[in-house]
XYZ file of C-alpha atoms in Angstrom:
772
model
C 112.007 125.473 90.905
C 113.899 126.264 88.235
C 112.775 127.408 84.527
C 113.274 124.760 81.762
C 114.430 124.350 78.341
C 111.363 124.334 75.503
C 108.838 120.914 75.856
C 110.525 118.023 74.481
C 107.780 116.958 72.713
C 104.562 119.131 70.609
C 101.591 118.201 68.856
C 101.498 118.832 65.180
C 97.793 119.515 64.885
C 96.967 122.999 66.151
C 93.263 123.278 66.564
C 91.325 126.618 66.110
C 91.651 129.787 68.264
C 88.925 130.074 70.973
C 87.539 132.911 68.960
C 84.385 132.839 72.146
C 83.684 132.882 75.403
C 80.370 133.007 77.237
C 79.962 134.979 79.790
C 79.204 133.399 83.661
C 75.860 133.589 84.933
C 75.431 135.084 88.227
C 78.890 136.438 89.887
C 80.024 139.268 91.376
C 82.749 141.740 91.289
C 84.635 142.331 94.865
C 87.728 144.301 95.462
C 90.643 142.355 93.835
C 93.688 143.327 96.143
C 95.933 141.232 94.287
C 98.525 144.397 92.998
C 100.083 143.827 96.961
C 101.725 141.132 96.855
C 103.115 140.700 93.108
C 105.445 143.946 94.054
C 108.312 141.789 94.912
C 109.501 138.441 93.379
C 108.844 135.272 94.475
C 111.679 133.791 96.992
C 111.732 130.588 98.920
C 111.090 130.376 102.392
C 113.212 129.304 104.880
C 113.646 126.269 106.243
C 111.814 125.595 109.632
C 113.052 123.873 112.843
C 109.851 121.494 112.415
C 107.837 120.482 109.716
C 104.165 119.286 110.892
C 102.828 116.450 108.303
C 98.646 115.623 107.939
C 98.532 112.122 106.736
C 95.548 113.618 105.033
C 95.864 116.682 103.164
C 93.725 115.568 100.330
C 89.965 114.000 99.355
C 89.831 110.154 99.980
C 91.584 107.931 102.982
C 94.740 109.278 105.017
C 97.822 107.599 104.117
C 99.409 105.214 106.136
C 102.971 105.939 107.761
C 106.284 104.460 106.447
C 108.344 105.652 109.109
C 108.580 105.318 113.006
C 109.545 107.794 115.779
C 113.203 108.079 115.862
C 114.094 107.234 112.300
C 116.161 109.653 110.274
C 114.783 110.994 106.790
C 115.796 113.016 103.947
C 114.489 114.871 101.865
C 112.393 113.765 98.822
C 111.948 110.755 100.980
C 108.382 108.699 101.044
C 107.408 108.779 104.505
C 103.618 107.523 103.734
C 102.189 106.104 101.567
C 98.562 106.283 99.631
C 96.179 103.778 101.352
C 94.017 102.792 98.438
C 92.855 104.912 95.385
C 91.422 107.719 96.408
C 95.185 108.589 98.408
C 97.942 110.302 98.001
C 101.682 109.883 99.621
C 103.540 112.021 101.468
C 107.045 112.759 100.918
C 109.494 114.661 103.505
C 110.068 117.697 103.250
C 113.876 118.520 104.804
C 116.524 115.884 106.000
C 115.638 115.602 109.646
C 114.485 112.852 112.763
C 110.735 111.547 113.276
C 110.637 113.334 116.412
C 106.580 112.193 116.843
C 103.407 110.519 114.896
C 100.491 112.251 116.824
C 97.216 114.160 116.582
C 98.341 118.258 115.807
C 96.219 120.900 114.678
C 95.225 121.279 111.056
C 94.257 123.409 108.601
C 90.511 122.754 109.099
C 87.377 124.973 109.396
C 86.848 122.467 112.442
C 89.016 123.313 114.344
C 90.453 119.903 115.382
C 93.491 117.997 115.657
C 94.266 114.921 113.388
C 97.380 112.634 112.776
C 100.222 114.203 111.494
C 104.217 113.261 111.391
C 106.277 115.663 112.942
C 109.701 116.110 111.471
C 112.683 117.744 113.214
C 115.070 119.209 110.543
C 118.278 118.984 110.761
C 119.803 122.267 108.897
C 121.540 119.916 106.032
C 118.701 119.456 104.121
C 119.861 116.601 102.374
C 118.148 115.096 99.805
C 117.881 111.532 98.237
C 118.676 111.191 94.423
C 116.248 111.609 92.067
C 115.569 109.371 89.062
C 114.925 111.710 86.051
C 113.478 111.019 82.874
C 115.023 112.419 79.776
C 112.320 111.719 77.263
C 108.863 111.588 79.258
C 106.981 110.530 76.140
C 108.884 107.290 75.658
C 107.083 105.744 79.027
C 103.745 104.017 78.642
C 100.369 105.143 80.290
C 100.666 102.794 83.575
C 104.129 104.027 84.599
C 103.066 107.724 83.869
C 100.550 107.404 86.127
C 102.220 105.876 88.696
C 105.041 108.118 88.859
C 102.404 111.096 88.981
C 100.688 108.963 92.213
C 103.997 108.361 93.745
C 104.837 111.743 93.338
C 101.610 112.572 96.000
C 100.485 114.904 93.512
C 96.584 116.577 94.222
C 94.850 119.466 93.190
C 96.482 122.321 94.101
C 93.174 124.753 93.629
C 91.928 124.274 96.714
C 90.127 120.433 96.348
C 93.221 118.290 96.697
C 91.648 115.696 94.352
C 94.187 113.094 93.894
C 95.558 113.822 90.455
C 96.523 110.379 89.206
C 92.664 109.151 89.283
C 91.523 112.532 87.530
C 94.077 111.704 84.890
C 92.653 108.135 84.487
C 88.805 108.660 84.589
C 86.910 105.764 84.084
C 84.637 107.765 81.806
C 82.697 106.069 78.587
C 83.055 109.518 76.887
C 86.157 109.925 75.250
C 88.706 112.378 76.820
C 88.646 115.592 73.947
C 89.268 118.653 76.294
C 91.992 119.615 78.696
C 91.560 122.802 80.776
C 94.305 124.336 82.258
C 92.836 126.363 84.786
C 94.971 129.726 86.016
C 91.951 131.668 86.536
C 92.697 132.326 90.524
C 89.502 134.399 90.935
C 89.763 134.665 94.582
C 90.671 138.432 96.033
C 94.124 138.765 97.158
C 95.313 135.541 95.654
C 98.190 135.713 92.847
C 99.979 132.571 93.797
C 98.953 130.627 90.380
C 100.031 134.642 88.429
C 103.547 134.573 90.021
C 103.914 130.932 88.993
C 102.490 131.234 85.354
C 104.997 134.817 85.291
C 107.965 133.117 86.010
C 107.241 128.998 84.837
C 105.443 129.832 81.834
C 107.464 126.759 80.219
C 106.810 124.323 82.657
C 102.876 125.369 82.433
C 103.409 124.717 78.508
C 105.253 121.524 79.484
C 103.200 119.952 81.788
C 99.751 120.968 79.635
C 101.487 118.858 77.135
C 102.028 115.709 78.995
C 98.928 115.780 80.721
C 97.456 115.684 77.045
C 99.538 113.122 76.236
C 98.423 110.779 79.820
C 94.778 111.591 78.207
C 95.203 110.549 74.821
C 96.728 113.178 72.895
C 93.848 115.407 73.609
C 93.076 117.349 70.523
C 92.129 120.716 71.703
C 94.094 122.364 75.477
C 93.045 125.358 76.546
C 94.772 127.049 79.602
C 92.267 129.356 80.709
C 93.151 132.635 82.199
C 91.236 136.116 83.863
C 91.966 139.065 81.558
C 93.306 140.750 84.823
C 96.882 138.652 84.926
C 98.348 140.415 81.364
C 101.940 139.903 82.835
C 100.883 135.911 83.029
C 98.815 135.603 79.616
C 102.053 137.644 77.594
C 104.518 134.695 79.091
C 102.050 131.302 78.323
C 101.394 132.948 75.022
C 105.461 133.493 74.298
C 105.737 129.808 75.298
C 102.816 128.302 73.744
C 104.381 129.535 70.724
C 104.282 126.227 67.723
C 102.436 124.227 70.591
C 98.531 122.990 70.278
C 98.375 125.105 73.111
C 95.630 127.852 73.509
C 95.529 130.709 76.093
C 92.202 132.060 76.248
C 91.641 135.368 78.321
C 88.212 136.545 79.575
C 86.147 139.166 81.598
C 87.260 139.559 85.262
C 84.281 138.097 87.384
C 83.759 135.954 90.802
C 83.844 132.844 90.913
C 85.335 131.999 87.467
C 87.296 130.021 88.520
C 84.966 127.650 89.892
C 85.525 124.006 87.794
C 81.767 124.056 86.567
C 81.978 127.451 85.784
C 85.484 127.836 84.048
C 84.092 125.138 81.278
C 81.125 127.071 80.445
C 82.612 130.066 79.999
C 85.155 128.131 77.721
C 83.243 125.991 76.039
C 79.185 126.937 76.540
C 78.673 123.165 77.849
C 76.904 122.655 81.731
C 78.050 119.798 83.658
C 74.893 117.962 84.896
C 73.962 117.532 88.698
C 76.265 114.911 90.291
C 77.987 114.439 87.292
C 82.288 114.841 86.398
C 83.478 116.759 83.446
C 84.819 113.268 82.030
C 81.138 112.705 81.205
C 81.632 115.473 78.635
C 84.821 114.504 77.701
C 86.861 117.156 79.583
C 89.130 117.248 82.360
C 90.266 120.312 84.085
C 93.566 120.834 86.112
C 95.247 123.536 87.686
C 98.585 124.990 86.618
C 100.286 124.636 90.322
C 99.115 121.050 89.424
C 100.160 120.904 85.798
C 103.446 122.296 86.870
C 103.893 119.617 89.540
C 103.065 116.745 87.468
C 105.820 117.545 84.655
C 108.420 117.773 87.489
C 107.310 114.772 88.972
C 108.017 112.440 85.785
C 110.878 115.063 83.966
C 113.075 115.254 87.468
C 111.290 112.749 89.691
C 110.108 115.160 92.078
C 107.699 114.370 94.395
C 105.426 117.627 95.849
C 106.926 118.654 99.033
C 106.305 122.837 98.709
C 104.400 125.085 97.367
C 104.222 128.447 95.608
C 101.767 130.454 98.766
C 100.720 134.283 98.916
C 101.173 135.782 102.162
C 99.431 138.717 102.010
C 97.545 141.645 104.885
C 98.241 144.611 105.933
C 99.181 142.898 109.185
C 102.338 142.080 107.523
C 105.309 144.146 106.543
C 106.143 142.866 103.568
C 103.091 141.300 101.696
C 104.619 138.679 98.926
C 104.833 135.451 97.528
C 106.888 132.385 98.854
C 107.615 128.902 97.600
C 106.962 127.162 101.055
C 107.635 123.635 101.647
C 104.859 121.288 102.715
C 104.503 120.765 106.744
C 105.883 124.296 107.130
C 104.453 125.988 110.677
C 102.178 129.306 109.442
C 103.939 130.938 112.674
C 107.130 130.245 110.760
C 106.192 132.427 107.072
C 104.794 134.938 109.111
C 107.630 135.322 111.361
C 109.527 135.899 107.999
C 107.310 138.844 106.756
C 107.115 140.746 109.031
C 103.587 139.610 111.501
C 101.875 141.722 113.764
C 99.419 140.201 115.918
C 98.260 143.714 117.125
C 97.359 144.779 113.824
C 96.094 141.133 112.958
C 92.315 140.799 112.718
C 92.096 137.282 112.250
C 94.301 134.718 110.466
C 92.735 133.423 107.045
C 93.931 130.149 105.059
C 92.359 130.859 101.354
C 90.933 134.076 100.231
C 88.148 136.350 101.780
C 85.518 134.627 99.818
C 86.336 131.058 100.493
C 88.972 130.704 102.845
C 88.148 129.894 106.564
C 89.742 131.986 109.561
C 92.146 129.452 112.411
C 93.434 130.250 115.747
C 96.557 128.452 115.888
C 99.709 129.586 114.158
C 101.028 126.378 114.605
C 99.020 125.164 111.657
C 101.157 123.508 109.228
C 100.715 124.636 105.439
C 99.873 122.050 103.688
C 99.353 120.840 99.685
C 96.037 122.999 99.191
C 97.541 125.974 101.088
C 97.491 128.360 98.510
C 97.330 131.868 100.614
C 97.594 133.194 104.198
C 95.808 135.987 104.401
C 96.486 138.569 107.594
C 94.268 141.883 107.145
C 94.217 144.557 110.078
C 91.688 145.595 111.829
C 90.658 148.310 109.506
C 91.220 146.116 105.967
C 88.827 143.338 107.134
C 86.107 144.941 110.391
C 83.870 142.582 111.938
C 80.466 141.766 110.240
C 77.439 143.877 110.699
C 75.363 141.517 112.830
C 72.753 140.060 110.300
C 69.092 141.268 109.868
C 66.277 139.770 109.051
C 65.566 138.225 105.336
C 63.953 140.842 103.241
C 63.537 138.202 100.555
C 65.191 140.523 97.756
C 66.381 137.944 95.545
C 69.982 139.244 95.176
C 71.608 136.016 96.304
C 69.503 134.437 93.340
C 70.803 136.613 91.085
C 74.492 136.658 92.078
C 74.400 132.270 92.397
C 76.782 131.179 89.710
C 75.275 128.140 90.136
C 71.976 129.081 89.307
C 70.431 127.752 92.788
C 68.024 129.728 95.138
C 69.807 130.414 97.969
C 67.104 132.405 99.918
C 65.089 128.972 99.917
C 68.172 126.758 101.080
C 68.419 129.504 103.713
C 64.750 128.715 105.181
C 65.217 125.207 104.141
C 68.934 125.247 106.499
C 67.120 126.801 109.108
C 64.660 123.977 109.597
C 66.622 121.335 108.823
C 64.274 120.429 106.088
C 66.916 117.999 103.880
C 64.613 116.464 102.010
C 63.726 120.067 100.253
C 67.681 120.861 100.706
C 68.313 117.564 98.463
C 65.801 118.458 96.171
C 67.117 122.240 95.574
C 70.582 120.484 95.036
C 72.219 121.519 98.138
C 75.238 119.760 96.699
C 75.457 121.552 93.641
C 76.793 125.237 95.641
C 80.204 125.570 95.269
C 80.384 127.637 98.331
C 81.801 130.748 96.691
C 80.206 133.509 98.828
C 78.606 135.389 96.465
C 75.245 135.279 98.056
C 76.336 135.992 101.119
C 78.714 139.060 99.759
C 75.650 140.927 98.081
C 73.509 140.601 100.848
C 71.801 143.449 102.130
C 70.725 141.703 105.542
C 74.503 140.454 105.768
C 73.391 136.910 107.052
C 75.775 134.434 106.484
C 74.354 131.958 104.117
C 77.410 130.192 103.109
C 77.595 129.055 106.569
C 74.316 127.726 106.208
C 74.680 125.842 103.483
C 78.381 124.152 105.233
C 76.568 123.117 108.273
C 73.598 121.668 106.534
C 75.922 120.044 103.883
C 77.464 118.531 107.389
C 74.129 117.861 109.313
C 73.018 115.403 105.936
C 76.429 113.947 105.771
C 75.576 112.863 109.264
C 72.497 111.642 108.574
C 73.503 109.863 105.585
C 75.671 108.151 107.517
C 73.718 107.405 110.807
C 70.787 106.035 108.291
C 73.858 103.557 106.475
C 75.051 102.471 110.010
C 71.328 101.686 110.806
C 70.795 99.905 108.067
C 73.985 97.991 108.378
C 72.733 97.267 111.697
C 69.371 96.442 110.681
C 71.061 93.734 108.407
C 73.304 92.226 110.830
C 70.229 91.714 113.554
C 68.214 90.344 110.568
C 70.848 88.066 109.397
C 71.302 87.153 113.320
C 68.178 86.397 113.530
C 68.274 83.799 110.441
C 71.372 82.693 111.890
C 69.289 81.683 115.026
C 66.655 79.941 113.429
C 68.975 78.335 111.330
C 70.749 76.980 114.575
C 67.841 76.476 116.505
C 66.106 74.496 113.465
C 69.541 72.424 113.127
C 69.377 71.478 117.155
C 65.540 70.530 116.860
C 66.728 68.105 114.062
C 69.405 66.729 116.046
C 66.932 66.609 119.112
C 64.382 64.312 117.227
C 67.805 62.192 116.263
C 68.336 61.423 119.537
C 65.309 60.734 120.058
C 64.770 58.413 117.063
C 68.054 56.700 118.821
C 66.379 56.548 122.032
C 63.448 54.271 120.651
C 65.870 52.320 118.696
C 67.953 51.841 122.170
C 64.241 50.910 123.832
C 63.855 48.664 120.758
C 67.073 46.826 121.538
C 66.510 46.747 125.668
C 63.435 44.844 125.418
C 65.005 42.177 123.133
C 67.790 41.928 125.947
C 65.014 42.199 128.407
C 63.321 38.945 126.606
C 66.304 37.272 125.968
C 68.105 37.645 129.839
C 66.827 34.397 130.771
C 69.382 32.775 128.404
C 72.984 32.464 129.102
C 74.093 32.293 125.714
C 71.646 35.784 124.814
C 73.846 37.284 128.049
C 77.104 36.749 126.250
C 76.001 37.626 122.922
C 75.060 41.158 124.368
C 77.896 41.470 126.097
C 79.980 40.818 123.287
C 77.836 43.328 121.348
C 78.461 45.693 123.822
C 82.313 45.199 123.765
C 82.395 45.483 120.425
C 80.498 49.198 120.390
C 83.023 50.260 122.537
C 86.333 48.825 120.819
C 84.575 50.259 117.546
C 84.390 53.302 119.272
C 87.653 53.955 120.779
C 89.042 52.906 116.712
C 87.164 55.811 115.605
C 88.549 58.359 118.478
C 92.516 57.069 117.519
C 94.112 58.651 114.131
C 95.842 56.337 111.799
C 99.299 55.932 113.597
C 101.227 56.838 110.395
C 99.370 59.926 109.616
C 99.443 61.330 113.192
C 103.368 60.624 113.007
C 103.158 62.845 109.682
C 101.142 65.545 110.799
C 102.991 65.904 114.230
C 106.347 66.094 112.672
C 105.051 68.832 110.235
C 104.047 70.742 113.235
C 107.487 70.138 114.665
C 109.418 71.442 111.543
C 107.269 74.707 111.549
C 107.754 75.567 114.891
C 111.650 75.010 114.834
C 111.362 77.095 112.048
C 109.578 79.652 114.054
C 111.950 79.784 116.609
C 114.801 80.660 114.211
C 112.978 83.364 113.035
C 112.275 84.817 116.424
C 115.752 84.272 117.125
C 116.789 86.657 114.086
C 114.581 89.254 114.530
C 115.769 89.223 118.350
C 119.298 89.644 117.108
C 118.374 92.218 114.566
C 116.021 94.115 116.885
C 117.398 97.201 118.377
C 114.110 97.988 120.082
C 114.667 96.675 123.904
C 110.316 96.376 124.390
C 110.378 94.533 120.435
C 112.951 92.215 121.968
C 111.218 90.754 125.090
C 108.043 90.604 122.948
C 110.282 88.263 120.227
C 111.635 86.395 123.530
C 108.019 85.491 124.918
C 106.753 83.943 121.689
C 109.742 82.020 121.723
C 108.973 80.692 124.704
C 105.617 79.844 123.761
C 106.510 78.062 120.953
C 108.854 76.387 123.194
C 106.466 75.214 125.066
C 104.209 73.937 122.296
C 107.514 72.006 120.286
C 108.112 69.663 123.608
C 104.239 69.280 123.866
C 104.032 67.860 120.074
C 107.600 65.872 121.035
C 105.168 64.315 123.495
C 102.703 63.205 121.488
C 104.909 61.974 119.206
C 106.428 59.549 121.462
C 103.167 58.629 122.605
C 102.262 57.176 118.932
C 101.383 53.503 118.570
C 99.742 53.364 122.916
C 97.297 55.647 122.217
C 94.777 52.908 120.518
C 95.257 50.583 123.796
C 94.707 52.980 126.310
C 91.219 54.389 124.618
C 90.223 51.148 124.400
C 90.977 50.021 127.465
C 88.844 53.115 128.482
C 85.848 52.786 126.825
C 86.262 48.483 128.022
C 85.868 50.184 131.353
C 82.882 52.217 131.186
C 81.195 49.535 129.743
C 82.144 47.253 133.182
C 81.473 50.448 134.993
C 77.603 49.694 133.778
C 77.394 47.048 133.820
C 78.373 45.608 137.435
C 76.275 48.742 138.160
C 72.729 48.165 140.161
C 69.882 49.579 138.727
C 69.693 51.764 141.792
C 73.218 52.810 140.972
C 72.523 53.829 137.311
C 68.955 55.410 137.994
C 70.790 57.423 140.999
C 73.808 58.719 138.582
C 71.071 59.597 136.185
C 69.335 61.600 138.333
C 72.217 62.996 139.593
C 73.690 63.815 136.159
C 70.208 66.119 135.235
C 70.417 67.900 138.260
C 73.890 69.114 137.704
C 73.122 69.954 134.055
C 69.327 72.487 135.814
C 71.506 73.740 137.970
C 73.655 75.239 135.170
C 70.820 75.851 133.132
C 69.209 77.920 135.796
C 72.322 80.025 136.035
C 72.324 80.655 132.493
C 68.718 81.894 132.735
C 69.339 83.957 135.626
C 72.485 85.512 133.743
C 71.035 86.037 130.764
C 67.659 87.272 131.726
C 69.671 90.249 134.316
C 71.255 91.134 131.041
C 68.186 91.506 129.044
C 69.496 88.967 126.210
C 67.522 87.779 123.653
C 68.097 84.085 124.647
C 66.712 84.122 127.594
C 63.009 82.831 126.322
C 65.106 79.731 125.190
C 66.761 79.522 128.120
C 63.286 79.489 130.367
C 62.034 76.348 127.895
C 65.382 74.674 128.529
C 64.889 74.899 132.221
C 61.496 73.448 132.437
C 62.577 70.426 130.236
C 65.182 69.386 132.692
C 62.786 70.195 135.594
C 60.615 67.502 134.162
C 63.154 65.389 133.490
C 63.974 65.755 136.866
C 60.871 64.790 137.720
C 60.190 61.818 136.236
C 64.097 60.653 136.770
C 62.824 61.036 140.497
C 60.233 58.397 140.343
C 61.966 56.178 138.135
C 64.260 56.102 141.135
C 61.525 55.863 143.685
C 59.613 53.063 141.483
C 63.252 50.868 141.719
C 63.805 51.046 145.551
C 60.251 50.165 146.326
C 60.669 47.360 144.175
C 64.010 46.225 144.977
C 63.934 43.033 147.235
C 66.570 40.101 148.397
C 67.818 38.044 145.902
C 66.651 34.214 145.436
C 69.524 31.754 145.269
C 68.730 31.326 141.255
C 68.810 34.482 140.767
C 72.097 34.527 142.443
C 73.538 31.773 140.551
C 72.062 33.920 137.310
C 73.994 36.831 138.456
C 77.225 35.060 138.892
C 77.033 33.771 135.402
C 76.386 36.986 134.085
C 79.393 38.652 136.058
C 81.441 35.295 134.459
C 80.332 36.222 131.345
C 81.092 39.845 131.288
C 84.677 38.935 132.707
C 85.277 36.580 129.556
C 84.165 38.986 127.448
C 86.242 41.909 128.949
C 89.293 39.618 128.888
C 88.628 38.891 125.150
C 88.088 42.849 124.398
C 91.761 43.380 125.590
C 93.318 40.497 124.191
C 91.690 42.118 121.059
C 93.435 45.472 121.601
C 96.518 44.012 122.016
C 96.369 42.378 119.054
C 94.952 45.744 117.273
C 97.811 47.626 118.336
C 100.307 45.755 116.316
C 98.371 45.663 113.683
C 99.198 47.538 110.393
C 96.219 50.032 109.273
C 95.454 47.705 106.345
C 95.226 44.573 109.029
C 92.607 46.842 110.881
C 91.145 47.635 108.414
C 90.225 44.141 107.345
C 89.776 43.615 111.081
C 87.279 46.780 111.100
C 85.258 44.896 108.352
C 84.705 41.219 109.613
C 83.342 42.369 112.917
C 81.208 44.737 111.382
C 79.992 42.387 109.031
C 79.183 39.734 111.921
C 77.236 42.034 113.884
C 75.582 42.758 109.886
C 74.485 38.846 110.285
C 73.878 38.692 114.003
C 71.129 41.389 113.297
C 70.020 40.202 110.260
C 68.767 37.038 112.848
C 67.477 38.762 115.494
C 65.239 41.193 112.019
C 63.992 38.026 110.861
C 63.158 36.316 114.741
C 61.342 39.894 115.194
C 59.065 39.220 111.824
C 58.447 35.452 112.857
C 57.096 36.555 116.410
C 55.610 39.741 114.495
C 57.290 42.024 117.324
C 56.463 45.202 117.226
C 60.010 46.735 117.624
C 60.389 45.647 113.914
C 61.510 48.621 112.534
C 63.764 49.190 115.064
C 65.727 45.837 114.275
C 65.171 47.120 110.683
C 67.108 50.133 111.090
C 69.716 48.638 112.903
C 70.391 46.255 110.241
C 70.471 49.097 107.920
C 72.840 51.261 109.695
C 75.171 48.269 109.989
C 74.703 47.303 106.510
C 76.039 51.171 105.318
C 78.767 51.453 107.910
C 80.096 48.079 106.171
C 79.623 49.246 102.999
C 81.712 52.552 103.614
C 84.381 51.029 105.052
C 84.714 48.315 102.413
C 84.852 51.545 99.964
C 87.422 53.082 101.587
C 89.075 50.448 101.808
C 89.446 49.208 98.661
C 90.332 53.523 97.285
């Protein structure tokens, strides 16, 4: 960071000065211990050999890596992109080689690992070219927001909320106040203090820019505690002739909390569960403000931050500009770290920070302090005693909660009581634990209870989703069962119509003319079924040609990828895909060559099936039906046994299916026995009739073959006309049978009528298709 000239734009309207501040309720006055790190000027931390960059250094979804292992990157290069609105991009802190994308220990109270990009520095610190903007105020609102989002800015005061989201609030209340938080109330930490002293002009320029993005807020306030006189003086000097107000107020912990600072400066309280934007207020940290200015003005993404390195286990205590991803051990080594003197290693301050065990953990965007106290400076806490109900914790709570009640409910895992007592309004400042005479670690109970509630809510959400999925599945199964039942009823109706037709055939079987007509109908049905199974040759050829073109394009694209790919594993993968595509291409070419022969082949197959049925004896047909049913029963019993062993819900339905098939097998066996018992040597007359029937069948089959050969040479229009003519003849014959049945008062009149209606519908549909 370097100093900057006066802001390039100011707002002429200067609002009233802050003449009144409101006293923060609760709070404590711990020892400040801020002078140790302010004795030396701000310097840069030397480059490390390796940088560890967690993909989630913010509230929201982890960022998505844009690099792979083995890639070389430059300083400022974006190496991970924001995954959604509540996310932030990540940039390389220096030039070097990506050596790993893997889980590493991160700065988190859990002490667990998380996905990180590991960068091996090459020592050159070679930077990408940045795009500066001479006049940021000439850019429109979406461009400004995108520049801040693209720079990976998050709240640098601790929470890590994506800055672009805060600067584009979806609130019905107009934003009328922008507050810049320079309070830094936590003991030991002076990162914001040294920033305001060193870069006061950039703080003012960034404040004006944020106000411009929010719509020229009429009131811009920088709040600073009165224990930072040098920072206040520098800010006031830089804010002359601007609309920026510098408001100082008495030092009290935790006045730097978002809701607490808003109350101190405006007297307004943010309601439970709401955001400051609901009051028309937006609040940003001074570090975020400077980072936003540099992102828009100079095009710099967030790759470093000021961090306080303090504690008696160090020989040098000071503030340093540290690159994001720098291992903590590297920072400590450059400040005379003495591990033997060190009592604990804390990220953050003594009130809200957390201890870590691994010094390989990296500095992240929200790391404002590394506290390395000696044993004398921070001795172990005495054992916790029983609560004496003194009420000091309630007096100290700046959020107006009842810490004692929350403690009891947390110990009892009473989540409903914790929620009703607004546990999530607790900012975990530690003021209650600081004043507790029984030294109860109250904040630890609250953090644990919050985690349990979040997990319980997540489990409930998953349970609700599972229940909804189960209910939807049950509905789907019920619909499928209803559809199956409808199909069964339809098949039953078809079977009844077939029985009626069989009765008609039996009534007319003594007539050779009737036998010939029946055979012709059966063959006509076979030809119609074959025509339905074979697509239009012209349409099929066009479809296959499109498929062939697509497969050729895919092969060409894969061959291009192989030629440009360096990774041998990926080259082999592409080669395998080419082989599979080539096989599909060969199959498509074979199908194109076979077009024109499919129709006659399918018709001959259908005629063959009809011939087999006509030539088969009743005993053969009965035996074949029985064998088919027995095969279906064996398959059903196997599926039922498997479902029952695995405890599937379909076992009951399969049981019913098995029982039905068993009944059908019994009926088929009885029918076969009846046919076998009634079979006897044929009389000469029967032999003659059988020969006559066979002659008629052969003649019908021969005519069907001739018809199939003629159909293969027809155009689509001729096939359409022939099909309509065939249906019309069948329809007329069906009407004749219906008239005869009505004349004879046949009991199968309804079946004949249904056949006439169905043929008429088919004929009309085919005629409509021909005219369209």
